[in-house]
PDB file of C-alpha atoms and ligand atoms in Angstrom:
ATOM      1  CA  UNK F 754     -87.521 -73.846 147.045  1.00  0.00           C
ATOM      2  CA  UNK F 755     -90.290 -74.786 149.285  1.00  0.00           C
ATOM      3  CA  UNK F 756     -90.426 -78.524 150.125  1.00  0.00           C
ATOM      4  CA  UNK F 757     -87.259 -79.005 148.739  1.00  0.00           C
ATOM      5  CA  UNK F 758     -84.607 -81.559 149.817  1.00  0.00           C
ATOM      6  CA  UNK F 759     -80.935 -79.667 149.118  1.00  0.00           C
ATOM      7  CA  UNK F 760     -77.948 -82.156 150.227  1.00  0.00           C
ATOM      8  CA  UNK F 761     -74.611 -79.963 151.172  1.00  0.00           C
ATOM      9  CA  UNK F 762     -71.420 -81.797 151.405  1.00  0.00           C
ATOM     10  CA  UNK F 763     -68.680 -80.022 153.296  1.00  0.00           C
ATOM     11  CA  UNK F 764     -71.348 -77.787 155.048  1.00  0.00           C
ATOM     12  CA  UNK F 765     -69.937 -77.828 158.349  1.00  0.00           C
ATOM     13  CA  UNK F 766     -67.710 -74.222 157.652  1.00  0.00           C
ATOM     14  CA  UNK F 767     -66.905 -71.834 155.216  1.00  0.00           C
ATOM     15  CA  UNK F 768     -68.671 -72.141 151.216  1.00  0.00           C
ATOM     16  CA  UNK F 769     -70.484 -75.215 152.121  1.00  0.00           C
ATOM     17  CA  UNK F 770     -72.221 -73.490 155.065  1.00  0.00           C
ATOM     18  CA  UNK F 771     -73.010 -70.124 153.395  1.00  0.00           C
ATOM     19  CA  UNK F 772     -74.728 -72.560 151.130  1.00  0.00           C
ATOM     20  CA  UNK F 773     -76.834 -74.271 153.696  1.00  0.00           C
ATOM     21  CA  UNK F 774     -77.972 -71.673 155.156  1.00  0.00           C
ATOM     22  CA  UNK F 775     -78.916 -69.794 151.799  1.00  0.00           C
ATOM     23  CA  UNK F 776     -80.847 -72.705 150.277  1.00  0.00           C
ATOM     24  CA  UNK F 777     -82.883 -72.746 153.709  1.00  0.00           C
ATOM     25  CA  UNK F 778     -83.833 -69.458 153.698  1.00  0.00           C
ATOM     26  CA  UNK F 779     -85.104 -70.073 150.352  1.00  0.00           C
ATOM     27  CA  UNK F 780     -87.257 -72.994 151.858  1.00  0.00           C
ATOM     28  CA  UNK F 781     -85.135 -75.526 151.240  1.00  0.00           C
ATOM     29  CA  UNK F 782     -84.876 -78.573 153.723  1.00  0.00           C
ATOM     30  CA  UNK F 783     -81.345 -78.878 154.539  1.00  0.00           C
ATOM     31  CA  UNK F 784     -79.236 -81.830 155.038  1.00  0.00           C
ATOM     32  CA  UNK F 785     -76.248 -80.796 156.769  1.00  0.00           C
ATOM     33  CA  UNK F 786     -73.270 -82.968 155.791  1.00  0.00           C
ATOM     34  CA  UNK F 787     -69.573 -83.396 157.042  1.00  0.00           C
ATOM     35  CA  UNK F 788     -67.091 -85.207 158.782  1.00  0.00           C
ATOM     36  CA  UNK F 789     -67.580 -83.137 161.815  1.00  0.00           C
ATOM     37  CA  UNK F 790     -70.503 -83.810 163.708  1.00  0.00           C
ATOM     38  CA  UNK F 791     -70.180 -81.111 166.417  1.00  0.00           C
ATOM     39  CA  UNK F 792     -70.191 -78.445 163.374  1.00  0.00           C
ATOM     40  CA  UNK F 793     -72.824 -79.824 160.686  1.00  0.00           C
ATOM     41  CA  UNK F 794     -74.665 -79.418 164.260  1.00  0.00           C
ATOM     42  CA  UNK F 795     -73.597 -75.920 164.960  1.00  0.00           C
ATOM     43  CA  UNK F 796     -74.616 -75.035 161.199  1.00  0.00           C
ATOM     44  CA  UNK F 797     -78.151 -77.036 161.541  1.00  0.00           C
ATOM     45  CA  UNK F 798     -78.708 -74.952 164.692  1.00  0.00           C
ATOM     46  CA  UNK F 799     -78.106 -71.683 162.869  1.00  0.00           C
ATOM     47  CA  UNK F 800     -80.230 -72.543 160.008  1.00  0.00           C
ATOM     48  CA  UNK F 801     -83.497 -73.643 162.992  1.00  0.00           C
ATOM     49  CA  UNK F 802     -82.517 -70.441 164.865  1.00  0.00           C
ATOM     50  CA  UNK F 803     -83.308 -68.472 161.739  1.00  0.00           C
ATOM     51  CA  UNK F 804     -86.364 -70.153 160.827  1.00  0.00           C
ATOM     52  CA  UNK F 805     -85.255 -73.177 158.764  1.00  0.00           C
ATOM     53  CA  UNK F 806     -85.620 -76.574 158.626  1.00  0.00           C
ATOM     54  CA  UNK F 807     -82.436 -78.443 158.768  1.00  0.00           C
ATOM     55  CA  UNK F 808     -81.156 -82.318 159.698  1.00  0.00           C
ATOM     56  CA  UNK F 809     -77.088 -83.452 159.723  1.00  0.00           C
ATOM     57  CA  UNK F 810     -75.357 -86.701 158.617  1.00  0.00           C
ATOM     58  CA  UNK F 811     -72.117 -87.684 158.731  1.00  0.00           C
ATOM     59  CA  UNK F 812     -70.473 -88.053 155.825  1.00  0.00           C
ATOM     60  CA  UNK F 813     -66.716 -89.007 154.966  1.00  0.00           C
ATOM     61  CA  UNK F 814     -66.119 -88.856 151.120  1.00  0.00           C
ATOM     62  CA  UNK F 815     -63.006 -90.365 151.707  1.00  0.00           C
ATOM     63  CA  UNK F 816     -65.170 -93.930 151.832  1.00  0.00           C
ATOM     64  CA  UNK F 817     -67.363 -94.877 149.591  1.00  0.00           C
ATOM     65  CA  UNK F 818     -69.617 -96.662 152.056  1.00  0.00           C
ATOM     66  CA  UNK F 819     -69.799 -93.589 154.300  1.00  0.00           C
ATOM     67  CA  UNK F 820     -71.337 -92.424 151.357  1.00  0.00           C
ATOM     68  CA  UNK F 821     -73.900 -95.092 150.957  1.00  0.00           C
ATOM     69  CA  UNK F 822     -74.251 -95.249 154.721  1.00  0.00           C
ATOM     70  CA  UNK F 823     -75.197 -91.181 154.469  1.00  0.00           C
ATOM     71  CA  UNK F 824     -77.390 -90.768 151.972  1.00  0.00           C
ATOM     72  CA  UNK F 825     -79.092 -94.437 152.580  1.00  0.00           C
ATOM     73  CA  UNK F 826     -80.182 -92.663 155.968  1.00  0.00           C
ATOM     74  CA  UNK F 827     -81.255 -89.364 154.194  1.00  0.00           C
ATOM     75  CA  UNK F 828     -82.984 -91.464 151.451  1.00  0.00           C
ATOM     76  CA  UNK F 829     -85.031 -93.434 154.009  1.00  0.00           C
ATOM     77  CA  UNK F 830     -86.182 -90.146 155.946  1.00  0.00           C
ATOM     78  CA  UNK F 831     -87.231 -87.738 152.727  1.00  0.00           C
ATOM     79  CA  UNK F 832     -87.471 -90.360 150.270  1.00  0.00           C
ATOM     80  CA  UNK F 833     -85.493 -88.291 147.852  1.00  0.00           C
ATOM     81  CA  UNK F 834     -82.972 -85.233 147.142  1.00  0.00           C
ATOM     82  CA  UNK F 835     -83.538 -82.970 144.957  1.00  0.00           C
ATOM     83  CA  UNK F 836     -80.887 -80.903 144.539  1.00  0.00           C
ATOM     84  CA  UNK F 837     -77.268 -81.872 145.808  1.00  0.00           C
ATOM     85  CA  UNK F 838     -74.358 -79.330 146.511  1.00  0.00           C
ATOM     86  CA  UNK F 839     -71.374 -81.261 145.991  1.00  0.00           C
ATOM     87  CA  UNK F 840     -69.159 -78.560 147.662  1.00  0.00           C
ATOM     88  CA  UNK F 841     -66.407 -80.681 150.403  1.00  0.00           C
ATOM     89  CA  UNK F 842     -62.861 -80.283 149.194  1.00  0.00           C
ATOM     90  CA  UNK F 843     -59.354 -80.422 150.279  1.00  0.00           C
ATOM     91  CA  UNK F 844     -56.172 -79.200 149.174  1.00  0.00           C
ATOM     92  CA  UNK F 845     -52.262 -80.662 149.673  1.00  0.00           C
ATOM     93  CA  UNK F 846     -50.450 -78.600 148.186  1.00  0.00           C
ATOM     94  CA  UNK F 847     -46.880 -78.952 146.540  1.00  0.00           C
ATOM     95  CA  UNK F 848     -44.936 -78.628 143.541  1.00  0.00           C
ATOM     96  CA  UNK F 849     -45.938 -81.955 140.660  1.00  0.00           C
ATOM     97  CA  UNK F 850     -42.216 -83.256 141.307  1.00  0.00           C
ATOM     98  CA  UNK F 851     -42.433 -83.276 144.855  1.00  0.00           C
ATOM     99  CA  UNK F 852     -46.198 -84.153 145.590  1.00  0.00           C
ATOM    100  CA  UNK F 853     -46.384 -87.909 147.101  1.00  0.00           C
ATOM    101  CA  UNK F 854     -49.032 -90.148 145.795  1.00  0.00           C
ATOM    102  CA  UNK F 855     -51.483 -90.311 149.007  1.00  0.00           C
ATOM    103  CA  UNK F 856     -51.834 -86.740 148.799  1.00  0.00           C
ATOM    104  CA  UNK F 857     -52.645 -86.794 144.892  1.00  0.00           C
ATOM    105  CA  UNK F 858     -54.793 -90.059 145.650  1.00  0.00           C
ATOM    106  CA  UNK F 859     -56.491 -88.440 149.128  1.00  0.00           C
ATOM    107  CA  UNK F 860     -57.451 -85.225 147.222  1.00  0.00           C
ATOM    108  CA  UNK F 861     -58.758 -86.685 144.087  1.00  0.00           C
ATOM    109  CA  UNK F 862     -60.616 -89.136 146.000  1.00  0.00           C
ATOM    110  CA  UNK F 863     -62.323 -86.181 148.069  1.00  0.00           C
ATOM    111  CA  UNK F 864     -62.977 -84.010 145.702  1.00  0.00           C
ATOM    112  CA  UNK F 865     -63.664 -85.981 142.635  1.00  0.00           C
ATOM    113  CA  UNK F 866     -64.825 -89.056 142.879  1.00  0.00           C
ATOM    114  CA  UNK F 867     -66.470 -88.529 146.491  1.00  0.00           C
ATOM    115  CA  UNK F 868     -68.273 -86.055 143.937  1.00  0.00           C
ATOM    116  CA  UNK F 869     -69.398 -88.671 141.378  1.00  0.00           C
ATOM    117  CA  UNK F 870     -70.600 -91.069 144.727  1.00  0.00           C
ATOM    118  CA  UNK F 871     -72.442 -89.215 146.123  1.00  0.00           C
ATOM    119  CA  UNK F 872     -74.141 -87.951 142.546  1.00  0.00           C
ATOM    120  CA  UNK F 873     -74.682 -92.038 141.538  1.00  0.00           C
ATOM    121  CA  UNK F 874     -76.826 -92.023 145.038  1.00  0.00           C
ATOM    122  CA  UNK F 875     -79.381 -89.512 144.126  1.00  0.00           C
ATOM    123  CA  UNK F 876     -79.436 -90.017 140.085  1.00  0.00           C
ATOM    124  CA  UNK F 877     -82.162 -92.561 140.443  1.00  0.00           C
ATOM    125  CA  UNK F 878     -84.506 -90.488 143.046  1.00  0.00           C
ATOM    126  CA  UNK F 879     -84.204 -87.347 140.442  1.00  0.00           C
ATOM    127  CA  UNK F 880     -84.646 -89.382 137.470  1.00  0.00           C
ATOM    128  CA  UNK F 881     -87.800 -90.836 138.703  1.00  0.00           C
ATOM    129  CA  UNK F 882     -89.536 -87.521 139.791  1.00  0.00           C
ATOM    130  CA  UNK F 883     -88.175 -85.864 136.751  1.00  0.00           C
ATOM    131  CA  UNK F 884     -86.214 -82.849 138.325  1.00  0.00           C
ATOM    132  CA  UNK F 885     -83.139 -82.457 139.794  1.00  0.00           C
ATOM    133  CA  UNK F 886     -80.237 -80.224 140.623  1.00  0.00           C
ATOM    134  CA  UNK F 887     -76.720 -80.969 140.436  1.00  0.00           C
ATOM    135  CA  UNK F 888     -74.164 -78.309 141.253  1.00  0.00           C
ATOM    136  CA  UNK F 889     -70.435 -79.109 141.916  1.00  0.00           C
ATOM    137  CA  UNK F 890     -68.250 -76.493 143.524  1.00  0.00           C
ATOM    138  CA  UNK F 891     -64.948 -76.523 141.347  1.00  0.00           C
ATOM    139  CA  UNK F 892     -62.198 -73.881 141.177  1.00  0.00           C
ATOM    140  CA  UNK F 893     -61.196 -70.853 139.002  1.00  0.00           C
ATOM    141  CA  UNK F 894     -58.156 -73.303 138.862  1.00  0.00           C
ATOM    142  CA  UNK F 895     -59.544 -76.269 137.456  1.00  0.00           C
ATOM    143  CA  UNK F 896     -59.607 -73.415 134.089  1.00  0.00           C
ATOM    144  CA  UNK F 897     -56.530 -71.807 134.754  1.00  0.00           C
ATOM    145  CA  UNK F 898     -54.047 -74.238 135.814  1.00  0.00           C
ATOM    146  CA  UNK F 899     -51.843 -73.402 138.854  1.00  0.00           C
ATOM    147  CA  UNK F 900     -48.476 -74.305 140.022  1.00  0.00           C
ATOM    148  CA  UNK F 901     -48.056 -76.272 143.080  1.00  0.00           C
ATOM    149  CA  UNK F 902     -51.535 -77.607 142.997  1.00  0.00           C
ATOM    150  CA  UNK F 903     -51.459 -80.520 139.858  1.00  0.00           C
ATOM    151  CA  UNK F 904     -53.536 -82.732 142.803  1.00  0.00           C
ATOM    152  CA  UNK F 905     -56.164 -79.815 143.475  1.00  0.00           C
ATOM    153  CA  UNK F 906     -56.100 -78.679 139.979  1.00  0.00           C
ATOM    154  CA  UNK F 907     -57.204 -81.864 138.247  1.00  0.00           C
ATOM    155  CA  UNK F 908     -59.405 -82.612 140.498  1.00  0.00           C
ATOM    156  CA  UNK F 909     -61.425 -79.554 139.562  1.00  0.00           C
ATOM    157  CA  UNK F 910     -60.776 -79.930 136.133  1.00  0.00           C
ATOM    158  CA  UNK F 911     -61.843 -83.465 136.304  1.00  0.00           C
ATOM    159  CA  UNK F 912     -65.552 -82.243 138.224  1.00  0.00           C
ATOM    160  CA  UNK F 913     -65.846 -79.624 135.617  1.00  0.00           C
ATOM    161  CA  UNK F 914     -65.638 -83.014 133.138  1.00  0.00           C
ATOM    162  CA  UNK F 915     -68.237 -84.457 135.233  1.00  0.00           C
ATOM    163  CA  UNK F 916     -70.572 -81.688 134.872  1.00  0.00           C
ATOM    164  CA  UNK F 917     -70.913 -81.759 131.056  1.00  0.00           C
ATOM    165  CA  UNK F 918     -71.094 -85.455 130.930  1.00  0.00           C
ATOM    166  CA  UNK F 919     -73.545 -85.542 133.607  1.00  0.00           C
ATOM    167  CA  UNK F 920     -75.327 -82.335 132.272  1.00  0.00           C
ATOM    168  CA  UNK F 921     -75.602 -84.662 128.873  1.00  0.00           C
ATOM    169  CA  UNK F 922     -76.588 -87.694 130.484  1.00  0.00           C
ATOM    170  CA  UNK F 923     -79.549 -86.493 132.610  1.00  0.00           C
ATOM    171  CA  UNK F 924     -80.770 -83.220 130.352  1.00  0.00           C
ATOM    172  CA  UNK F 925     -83.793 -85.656 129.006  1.00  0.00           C
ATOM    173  CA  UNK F 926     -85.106 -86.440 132.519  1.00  0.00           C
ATOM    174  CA  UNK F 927     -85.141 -83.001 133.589  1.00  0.00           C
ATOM    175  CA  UNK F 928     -81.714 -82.892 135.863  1.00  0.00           C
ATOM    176  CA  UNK F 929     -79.546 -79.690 135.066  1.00  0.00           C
ATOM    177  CA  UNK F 930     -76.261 -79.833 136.004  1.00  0.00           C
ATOM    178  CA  UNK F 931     -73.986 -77.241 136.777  1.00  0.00           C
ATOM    179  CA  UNK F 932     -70.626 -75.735 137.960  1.00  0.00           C
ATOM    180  CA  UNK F 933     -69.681 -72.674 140.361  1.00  0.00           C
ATOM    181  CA  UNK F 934     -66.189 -72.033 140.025  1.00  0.00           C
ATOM    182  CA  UNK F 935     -64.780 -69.573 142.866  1.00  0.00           C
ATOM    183  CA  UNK F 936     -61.696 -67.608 142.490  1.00  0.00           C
ATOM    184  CA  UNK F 937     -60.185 -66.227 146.055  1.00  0.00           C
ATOM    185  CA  UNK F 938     -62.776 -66.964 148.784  1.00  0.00           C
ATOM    186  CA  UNK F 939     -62.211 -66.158 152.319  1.00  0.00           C
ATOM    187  CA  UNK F 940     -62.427 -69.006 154.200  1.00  0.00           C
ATOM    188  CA  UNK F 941     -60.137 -71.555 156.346  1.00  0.00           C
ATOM    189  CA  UNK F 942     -58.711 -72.753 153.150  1.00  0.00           C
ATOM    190  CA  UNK F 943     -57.360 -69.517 151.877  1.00  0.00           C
ATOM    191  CA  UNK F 944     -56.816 -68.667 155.701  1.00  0.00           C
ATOM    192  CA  UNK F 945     -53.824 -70.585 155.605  1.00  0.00           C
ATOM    193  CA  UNK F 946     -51.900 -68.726 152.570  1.00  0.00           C
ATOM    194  CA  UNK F 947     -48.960 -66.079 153.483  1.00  0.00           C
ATOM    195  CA  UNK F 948     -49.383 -62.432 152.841  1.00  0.00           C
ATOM    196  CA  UNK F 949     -47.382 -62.778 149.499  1.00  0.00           C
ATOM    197  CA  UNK F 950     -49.251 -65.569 148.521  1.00  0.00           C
ATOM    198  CA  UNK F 951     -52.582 -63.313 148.597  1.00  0.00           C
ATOM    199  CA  UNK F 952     -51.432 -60.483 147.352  1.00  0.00           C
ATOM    200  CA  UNK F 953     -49.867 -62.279 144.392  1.00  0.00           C
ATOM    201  CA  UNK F 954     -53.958 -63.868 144.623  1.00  0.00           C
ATOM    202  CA  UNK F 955     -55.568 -60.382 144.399  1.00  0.00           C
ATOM    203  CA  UNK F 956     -53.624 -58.759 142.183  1.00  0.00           C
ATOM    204  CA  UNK F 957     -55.162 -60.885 139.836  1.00  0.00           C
ATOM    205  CA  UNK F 958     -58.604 -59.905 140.848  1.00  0.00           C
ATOM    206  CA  UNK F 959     -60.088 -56.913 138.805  1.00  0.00           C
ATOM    207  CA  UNK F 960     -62.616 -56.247 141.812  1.00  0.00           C
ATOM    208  CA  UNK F 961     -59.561 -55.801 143.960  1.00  0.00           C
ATOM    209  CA  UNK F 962     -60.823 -57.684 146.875  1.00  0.00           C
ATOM    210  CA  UNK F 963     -61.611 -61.266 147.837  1.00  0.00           C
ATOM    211  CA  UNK F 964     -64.639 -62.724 147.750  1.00  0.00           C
ATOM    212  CA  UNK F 965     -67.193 -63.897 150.199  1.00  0.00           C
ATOM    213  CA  UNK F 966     -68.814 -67.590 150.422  1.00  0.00           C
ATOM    214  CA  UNK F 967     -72.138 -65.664 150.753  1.00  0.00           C
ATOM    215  CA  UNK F 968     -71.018 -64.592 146.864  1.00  0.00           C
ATOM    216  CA  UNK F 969     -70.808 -68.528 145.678  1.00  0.00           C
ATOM    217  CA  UNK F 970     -73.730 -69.712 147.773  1.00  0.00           C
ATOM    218  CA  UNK F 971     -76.127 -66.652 145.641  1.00  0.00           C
ATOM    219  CA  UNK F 972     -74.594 -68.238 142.682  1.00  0.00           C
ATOM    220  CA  UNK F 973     -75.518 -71.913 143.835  1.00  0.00           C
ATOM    221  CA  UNK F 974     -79.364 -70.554 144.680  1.00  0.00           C
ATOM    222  CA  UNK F 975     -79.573 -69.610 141.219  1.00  0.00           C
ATOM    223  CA  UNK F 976     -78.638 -72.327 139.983  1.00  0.00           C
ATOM    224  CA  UNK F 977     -80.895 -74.299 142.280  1.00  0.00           C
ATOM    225  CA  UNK F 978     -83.767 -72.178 141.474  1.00  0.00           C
ATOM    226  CA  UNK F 979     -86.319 -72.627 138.858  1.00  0.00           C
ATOM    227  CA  UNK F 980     -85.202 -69.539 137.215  1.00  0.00           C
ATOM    228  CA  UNK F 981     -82.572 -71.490 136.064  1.00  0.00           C
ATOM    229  CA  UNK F 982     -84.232 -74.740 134.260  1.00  0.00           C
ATOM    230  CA  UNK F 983     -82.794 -73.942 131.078  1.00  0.00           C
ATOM    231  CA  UNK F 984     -78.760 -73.798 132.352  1.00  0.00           C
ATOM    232  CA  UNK F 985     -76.902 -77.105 132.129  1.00  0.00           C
ATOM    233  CA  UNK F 986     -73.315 -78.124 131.770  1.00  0.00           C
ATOM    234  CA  UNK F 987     -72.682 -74.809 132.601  1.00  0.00           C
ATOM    235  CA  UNK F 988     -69.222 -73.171 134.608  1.00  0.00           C
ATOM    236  CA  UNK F 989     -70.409 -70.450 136.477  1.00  0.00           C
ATOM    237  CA  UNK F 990     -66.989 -68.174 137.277  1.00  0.00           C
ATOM    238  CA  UNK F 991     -67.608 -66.372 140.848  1.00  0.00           C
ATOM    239  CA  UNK F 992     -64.157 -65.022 140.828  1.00  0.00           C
ATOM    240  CA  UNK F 993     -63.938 -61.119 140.603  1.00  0.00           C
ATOM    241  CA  UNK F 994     -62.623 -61.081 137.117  1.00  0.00           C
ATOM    242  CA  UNK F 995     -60.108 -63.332 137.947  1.00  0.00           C
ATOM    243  CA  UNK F 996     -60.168 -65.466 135.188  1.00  0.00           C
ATOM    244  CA  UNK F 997     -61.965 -64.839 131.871  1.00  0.00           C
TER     245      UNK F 997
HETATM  246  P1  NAP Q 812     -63.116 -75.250 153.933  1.00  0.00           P
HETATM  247  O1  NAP Q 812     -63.479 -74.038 154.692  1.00  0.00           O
HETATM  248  O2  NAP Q 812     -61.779 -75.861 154.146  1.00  0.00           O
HETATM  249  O3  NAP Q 812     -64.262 -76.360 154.156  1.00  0.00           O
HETATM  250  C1  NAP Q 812     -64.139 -77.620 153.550  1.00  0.00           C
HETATM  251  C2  NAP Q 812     -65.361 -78.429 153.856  1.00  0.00           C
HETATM  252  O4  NAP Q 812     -65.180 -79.752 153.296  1.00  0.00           O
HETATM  253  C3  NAP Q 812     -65.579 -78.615 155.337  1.00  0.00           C
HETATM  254  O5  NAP Q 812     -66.951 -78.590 155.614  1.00  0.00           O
HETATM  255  C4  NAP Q 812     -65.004 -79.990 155.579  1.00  0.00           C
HETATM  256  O6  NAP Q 812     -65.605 -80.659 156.663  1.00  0.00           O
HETATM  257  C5  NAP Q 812     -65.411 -80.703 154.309  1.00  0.00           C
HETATM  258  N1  NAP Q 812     -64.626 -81.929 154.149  1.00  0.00           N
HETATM  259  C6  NAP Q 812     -63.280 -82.061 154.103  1.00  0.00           C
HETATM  260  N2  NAP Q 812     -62.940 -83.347 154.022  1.00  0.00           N
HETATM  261  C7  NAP Q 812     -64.100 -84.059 154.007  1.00  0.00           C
HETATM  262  C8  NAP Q 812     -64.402 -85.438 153.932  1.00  0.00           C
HETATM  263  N3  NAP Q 812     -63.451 -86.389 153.887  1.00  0.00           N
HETATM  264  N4  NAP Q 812     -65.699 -85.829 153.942  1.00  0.00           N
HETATM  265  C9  NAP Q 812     -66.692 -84.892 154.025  1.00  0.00           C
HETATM  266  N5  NAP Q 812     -66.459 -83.567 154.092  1.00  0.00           N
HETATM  267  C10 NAP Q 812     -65.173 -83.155 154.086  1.00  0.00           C
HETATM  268  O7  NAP Q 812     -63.208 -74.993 152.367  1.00  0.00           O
HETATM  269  P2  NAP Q 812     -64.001 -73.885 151.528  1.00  0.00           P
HETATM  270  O8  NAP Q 812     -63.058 -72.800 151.232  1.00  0.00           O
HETATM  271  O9  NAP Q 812     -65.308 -73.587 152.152  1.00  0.00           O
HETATM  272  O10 NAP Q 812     -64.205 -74.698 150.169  1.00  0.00           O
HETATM  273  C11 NAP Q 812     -65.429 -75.288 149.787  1.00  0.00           C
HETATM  274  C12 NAP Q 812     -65.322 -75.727 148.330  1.00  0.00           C
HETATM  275  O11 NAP Q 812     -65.023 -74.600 147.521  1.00  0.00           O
HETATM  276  C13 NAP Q 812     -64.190 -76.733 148.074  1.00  0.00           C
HETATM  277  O12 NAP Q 812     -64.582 -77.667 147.104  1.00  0.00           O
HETATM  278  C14 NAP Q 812     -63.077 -75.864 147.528  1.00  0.00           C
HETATM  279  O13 NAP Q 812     -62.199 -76.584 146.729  1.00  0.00           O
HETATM  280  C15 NAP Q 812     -63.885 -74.852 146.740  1.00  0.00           C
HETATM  281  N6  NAP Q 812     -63.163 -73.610 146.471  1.00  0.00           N
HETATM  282  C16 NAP Q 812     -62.771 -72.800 147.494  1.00  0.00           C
HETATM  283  C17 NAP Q 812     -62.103 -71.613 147.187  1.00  0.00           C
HETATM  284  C18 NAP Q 812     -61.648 -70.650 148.238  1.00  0.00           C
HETATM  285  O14 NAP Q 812     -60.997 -69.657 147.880  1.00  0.00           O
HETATM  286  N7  NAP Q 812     -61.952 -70.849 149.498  1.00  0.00           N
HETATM  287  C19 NAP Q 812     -61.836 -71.300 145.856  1.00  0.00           C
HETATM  288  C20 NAP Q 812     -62.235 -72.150 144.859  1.00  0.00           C
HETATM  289  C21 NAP Q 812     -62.914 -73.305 145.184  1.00  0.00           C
HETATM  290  P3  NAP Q 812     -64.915 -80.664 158.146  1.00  0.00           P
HETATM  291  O15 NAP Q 812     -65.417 -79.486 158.848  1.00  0.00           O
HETATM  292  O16 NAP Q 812     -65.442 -81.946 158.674  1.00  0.00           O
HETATM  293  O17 NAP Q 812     -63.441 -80.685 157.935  1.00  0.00           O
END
């Protein structure tokens, strides 16, 4: 992935970091991007520390001209991305009868259409040099369904939506896009479940244990990669069996 330019959105901690730092190992030139400065710093630092080249930009999906604002900035200093992680996402959690609207409306609009913003910025750079990489980071329950979470859940359903459409609208200019769908990662987001709640989780989970975001960022560096030019609109289940 030499000379690559690989934007990750929520790279500040857990998936979105292991990504970062996998696609610069590979060679990749790193744009660090959160809402957190102080982290997408710490995580740039790593990724120099290990050899890598890495910049940050702060990014809140939450506004759309954050987004502009962002990848403007990026746009201006490389000129172009070529392959974009859109990985950031939220949950706020409760049951469909009980969930209030700014919690749907604040997780759709981070997860989903902060997804399709930031994906209209670099369309144009990837169409023009013919090659591109789009690969949103959805959920084992955007295909299963799962109680509690209709805000979360359609979110992912709806970027799983995105990625065939997208994967349809680009295929003749050389842009593959594609989906990694974790099951039960361990990160700050499944931190905050009870006991019950994750043993209910990995009893689901043929491989008996949780995963790792090192296990979705290998699956994201495939992707990436030129061994995988001829995978698009693709859902890519990293999920221990979870779901089949
Ligand atoms: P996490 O540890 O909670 O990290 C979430 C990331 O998103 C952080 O970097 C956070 O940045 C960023 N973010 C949140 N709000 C943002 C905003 N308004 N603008 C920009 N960035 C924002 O979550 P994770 O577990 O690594 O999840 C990463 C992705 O994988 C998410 O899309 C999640 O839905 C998906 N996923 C996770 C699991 C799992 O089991 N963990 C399973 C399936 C799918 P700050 O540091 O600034 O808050």
């Amino acid at each position: 992935m030499t000379d690559r330019i690989a934007f990750v959105t929520g790279a500040s901690r857990g998936i979105g970091r292991a990504i970062a730092l996998t696609l610069a190992k590979a060679g990749a030139r790193v744009v660090v991007a959160s809402n957190e400065p102080e982290n997408n710093e710490k995580v740039a630092a790593e990724i120099r520390e290990a050899g890598g080249q890495a910049v940050t930009v702060f990014l809140d999906l939450t506004s759309p001209d954050s987004i502009k604002q962002a990848f403007g900035d990026i746009l201006k200093q490389f000129e172009r991305v070529d392959i974009l992680v859109n990985n950031a996402g939220i949950t706020k959690d409760n049951l469909a009868l009980r969930m209030k609207k700014e919690d749907w409306d604040l997780v759709l609009s981070i997860n989903l259409t902060g997804a399709f913003l930031a994906s209209q910025q670099v369309i144009p750079g990837m169409m023009k040099a013919r090659w591109g990489r789009i690969i949103n980071i959805a959920s084992v329950v955007g295909q299963s369904g799962n109680p509690g979470q209709a805000n979360y859940v359609a979110s992912k359903a709806g970027i799983i939506g995105l990625t065939k459409t997208l994967a349809q609208e680009l295929g003749s200019r050389n842009i593959t896009v594609n989906a990694v769908a974790p099951g039960f990662i361990e990160t700050d987001m499944t931190a905050r479940l009870t006991e019950e709640q994750r043993a209910a989780m990995l009893a689901k989970v043929p491989l008996k244990r949780g995963g790792q975001p090192q296990d979705v960022a290998n699956a994201v560096k495939f992707l990436a990669s030129d061994d995988a030019a001829y995978i698009t609109g693709h859902v890519l289940a990293v999920n221990g069996g979870m779901y089949m």
